[in-house]
CSV table of C-alpha atoms in Angstrom, one decimal:
chain,number,residue,atom,x,y,z
Q,3,UNK,CA,0.0,0.0,0.0
Q,4,UNK,CA,2.8,2.4,0.8
Q,5,UNK,CA,4.3,2.1,-2.7
Q,6,UNK,CA,1.0,2.5,-4.4
Q,7,UNK,CA,0.6,6.2,-3.9
Q,8,UNK,CA,3.1,7.4,-6.5
Q,9,UNK,CA,2.4,4.9,-9.2
Q,10,UNK,CA,0.6,7.2,-11.6
Q,11,UNK,CA,2.9,10.1,-11.0
Q,12,UNK,CA,6.1,8.1,-11.3
Q,13,UNK,CA,5.0,6.4,-14.5
Q,14,UNK,CA,3.4,9.3,-16.1
Q,15,UNK,CA,4.8,8.4,-19.5
Q,16,UNK,CA,3.0,5.1,-19.4
Q,17,UNK,CA,-0.2,6.6,-18.1
Q,18,UNK,CA,-0.3,9.0,-21.1
Q,19,UNK,CA,0.0,6.3,-23.7
Q,20,UNK,CA,-3.2,5.9,-25.7
Q,21,UNK,CA,-3.8,2.2,-25.3
Q,22,UNK,CA,-2.4,1.7,-21.8
Q,23,UNK,CA,-4.7,1.1,-18.8
Q,24,UNK,CA,-3.1,2.8,-15.7
Q,25,UNK,CA,-4.8,0.3,-13.3
Q,26,UNK,CA,-2.4,-2.3,-14.6
Q,27,UNK,CA,0.4,-0.4,-12.7
Q,28,UNK,CA,-1.5,-1.0,-9.5
Q,29,UNK,CA,-2.0,-4.7,-10.2
Q,30,UNK,CA,1.7,-5.2,-11.3
Q,31,UNK,CA,2.8,-3.3,-8.1
Q,32,UNK,CA,0.7,-5.5,-5.9
Q,33,UNK,CA,1.8,-8.7,-7.6
Q,34,UNK,CA,5.5,-7.8,-7.5
Q,35,UNK,CA,5.2,-7.1,-3.8
Q,36,UNK,CA,3.2,-10.4,-3.4
Q,37,UNK,CA,6.2,-12.2,-5.0
Q,38,UNK,CA,8.5,-10.9,-2.2
Q,39,UNK,CA,5.9,-12.0,0.3
Q,40,UNK,CA,5.5,-15.5,-1.1
Q,41,UNK,CA,9.3,-16.0,-1.0
Q,42,UNK,CA,9.2,-15.8,2.8
Q,43,UNK,CA,6.3,-18.2,3.3
Q,44,UNK,CA,8.5,-21.3,3.1
Q,45,UNK,CA,10.9,-19.7,5.6
Q,46,UNK,CA,7.9,-19.1,7.9
Q,47,UNK,CA,6.9,-22.7,7.6
Q,48,UNK,CA,10.4,-23.9,8.4
Q,49,UNK,CA,10.5,-21.7,11.4
Q,50,UNK,CA,7.1,-23.1,12.6
Q,51,UNK,CA,8.5,-26.6,12.3
Q,52,UNK,CA,11.7,-25.6,14.1
Q,53,UNK,CA,9.6,-24.2,17.0
Q,54,UNK,CA,7.3,-27.2,17.2
Q,55,UNK,CA,4.2,-25.3,15.9
Q,56,UNK,CA,1.6,-27.5,14.3
Q,57,UNK,CA,1.5,-27.6,10.5
Q,58,UNK,CA,-2.1,-28.6,9.8
Q,59,UNK,CA,-4.4,-28.8,6.8
Q,60,UNK,CA,-5.7,-25.5,7.9
Q,61,UNK,CA,-2.8,-24.0,5.8
Q,62,UNK,CA,-5.2,-24.6,2.9
Q,63,UNK,CA,-6.9,-21.4,4.0
Q,64,UNK,CA,-3.8,-19.5,3.0
Q,65,UNK,CA,-4.7,-18.9,-0.6
Q,66,UNK,CA,-8.2,-17.7,0.4
Q,67,UNK,CA,-6.7,-15.2,2.8
Q,68,UNK,CA,-4.1,-14.2,0.3
Q,69,UNK,CA,-6.9,-13.6,-2.3
Q,70,UNK,CA,-8.8,-11.4,0.1
Q,71,UNK,CA,-5.6,-9.4,0.9
Q,72,UNK,CA,-4.9,-8.9,-2.8
Q,73,UNK,CA,-8.4,-7.5,-3.3
Q,74,UNK,CA,-8.1,-5.2,-0.4
Q,75,UNK,CA,-4.7,-3.9,-1.4
Q,76,UNK,CA,-5.7,-3.3,-5.1
Q,77,UNK,CA,-8.8,-1.4,-4.0
Q,78,UNK,CA,-6.8,0.7,-1.6
Q,79,UNK,CA,-4.1,1.4,-4.1
Q,80,UNK,CA,-6.6,2.4,-6.8
Q,81,UNK,CA,-8.0,5.1,-4.5
Q,82,UNK,CA,-4.6,6.2,-3.2
Q,83,UNK,CA,-2.9,6.4,-6.6
Q,84,UNK,CA,-5.8,8.3,-8.1
Q,85,UNK,CA,-6.1,10.8,-5.3
Q,86,UNK,CA,-2.3,11.3,-5.2
Q,87,UNK,CA,-2.4,12.7,-8.7
Q,88,UNK,CA,-4.5,15.6,-7.5
Q,89,UNK,CA,-3.3,15.9,-3.9
Q,90,UNK,CA,0.4,15.1,-3.8
Q,91,UNK,CA,0.4,14.7,0.0
Q,92,UNK,CA,-1.8,11.6,-0.1
Q,93,UNK,CA,1.3,9.3,-0.4
Q,94,UNK,CA,2.8,11.0,2.8
Q,95,UNK,CA,-0.5,10.8,4.7
Q,96,UNK,CA,-0.8,7.2,3.6
Q,97,UNK,CA,2.6,6.5,5.2
Q,98,UNK,CA,1.6,8.0,8.5
Q,99,UNK,CA,-1.8,6.2,8.5
Q,100,UNK,CA,0.0,2.9,7.7
Q,101,UNK,CA,2.3,3.5,10.7
Q,102,UNK,CA,-0.7,4.2,12.9
Q,103,UNK,CA,-2.5,1.2,11.6
Q,104,UNK,CA,0.5,-0.9,12.3
Q,105,UNK,CA,0.2,-0.1,16.0
Q,106,UNK,CA,-3.5,-0.4,16.1
Q,107,UNK,CA,-3.5,-3.8,14.4
Q,108,UNK,CA,-2.5,-6.7,16.7
Q,109,UNK,CA,0.6,-7.9,14.9
Q,110,UNK,CA,2.9,-8.2,17.9
Q,111,UNK,CA,0.3,-8.5,20.6
Q,112,UNK,CA,-2.5,-10.9,21.2
Q,113,UNK,CA,-6.0,-9.5,20.2
Q,114,UNK,CA,-7.4,-11.2,23.3
Q,115,UNK,CA,-5.5,-8.6,25.4
Q,116,UNK,CA,-7.9,-6.0,24.1
Q,117,UNK,CA,-10.7,-5.1,26.4
Q,118,UNK,CA,-14.3,-5.6,25.4
Q,119,UNK,CA,-14.8,-1.9,24.5
Q,120,UNK,CA,-12.0,-2.1,21.9
Q,121,UNK,CA,-13.1,-5.5,20.5
Q,122,UNK,CA,-15.4,-3.7,18.0
Q,123,UNK,CA,-12.4,-1.8,16.5
Q,124,UNK,CA,-10.6,-5.1,16.0
Q,125,UNK,CA,-13.6,-6.8,14.4
Q,126,UNK,CA,-14.3,-3.9,12.1
Q,127,UNK,CA,-10.6,-3.8,10.9
Q,128,UNK,CA,-10.2,-6.1,7.9
Q,129,UNK,CA,-6.4,-6.0,8.1
Q,130,UNK,CA,-6.6,-7.1,11.8
Q,131,UNK,CA,-9.0,-9.9,10.7
Q,132,UNK,CA,-6.5,-11.0,8.0
Q,133,UNK,CA,-3.6,-10.9,10.4
Q,134,UNK,CA,-5.6,-12.8,13.1
Q,135,UNK,CA,-6.5,-15.4,10.4
Q,136,UNK,CA,-2.9,-15.8,9.3
Q,137,UNK,CA,-2.0,-16.2,13.0
Q,138,UNK,CA,-4.6,-18.9,13.4
Q,139,UNK,CA,-3.6,-21.0,10.4
Q,140,UNK,CA,0.2,-20.6,10.8
Q,141,UNK,CA,0.9,-20.2,14.5
Q,142,UNK,CA,-2.0,-22.1,16.1
Q,143,UNK,CA,-2.8,-24.5,13.3
Q,144,UNK,CA,-6.5,-23.8,13.6
Q,145,UNK,CA,-9.1,-22.6,11.2
Q,146,UNK,CA,-9.8,-18.9,11.0
Q,147,UNK,CA,-13.2,-17.4,12.1
Q,148,UNK,CA,-15.1,-17.8,8.9
Q,149,UNK,CA,-17.6,-15.0,9.8
Q,150,UNK,CA,-14.8,-12.5,10.2
Q,151,UNK,CA,-13.1,-13.8,7.0
Q,152,UNK,CA,-16.4,-13.3,5.2
Q,153,UNK,CA,-16.6,-9.8,6.6
Q,154,UNK,CA,-13.1,-9.0,5.5
Q,155,UNK,CA,-13.9,-10.4,2.0
Q,156,UNK,CA,-17.0,-8.3,1.6
Q,157,UNK,CA,-15.2,-5.2,2.9
Q,158,UNK,CA,-12.3,-5.8,0.5
Q,159,UNK,CA,-14.7,-6.4,-2.4
Q,160,UNK,CA,-16.6,-3.2,-1.6
Q,161,UNK,CA,-13.3,-1.3,-1.4
Q,162,UNK,CA,-12.2,-2.8,-4.7
Q,163,UNK,CA,-15.5,-1.7,-6.4
Q,164,UNK,CA,-15.2,1.8,-4.8
Q,165,UNK,CA,-11.6,2.0,-5.9
Q,166,UNK,CA,-12.4,1.0,-9.4
Q,167,UNK,CA,-15.3,3.6,-9.6
Q,168,UNK,CA,-13.1,6.3,-8.2
Q,169,UNK,CA,-10.4,5.4,-10.7
Q,170,UNK,CA,-12.7,5.1,-13.6
Q,171,UNK,CA,-14.5,8.4,-12.8
Q,172,UNK,CA,-11.3,10.3,-12.5
Q,173,UNK,CA,-9.3,8.6,-15.2
Q,174,UNK,CA,-9.5,11.4,-17.8
Q,175,UNK,CA,-8.6,14.0,-15.2
Q,176,UNK,CA,-5.7,11.8,-14.0
Q,177,UNK,CA,-4.3,11.7,-17.6
Q,178,UNK,CA,-4.8,15.4,-18.0
Q,179,UNK,CA,-3.3,16.3,-14.6
Q,180,UNK,CA,-0.1,14.2,-15.0
């Protein structure tokens, strides 16, 4: 998400080409970062085996979670890259928001440590749901909460649709503004 803000401005020559669809920059960026992510999955599995964590068939949920994550990131990047053309500070604001989101999302702490009043924030955060689901399948060897995964999927899908509509609505202005 952090590298998606400047996609249209950094590759303005490609964006201006007549038969080029700028959304492909977003998809290529997501999949190139996904490649780096997937390189470290075998290392994670080796580390789980070394530390006697169960490697269970629940790892088959990994592609589902990955698909939801891809949808979420593409939708976010479409909105961020489009708005960054008009408001150049969007990429910097995104960096700050990502840092804040990093601390609000239970990556290095257990979500059960949150009190009941803060449970709603965790449940309504699709990134936290995905991280909790990854933790469940990799670290605990259990299946993720399918209702939460369904919510994350629907949220990600809605964000992708919104991102595409924002991008499609502003595309001619994006090309003119670059």
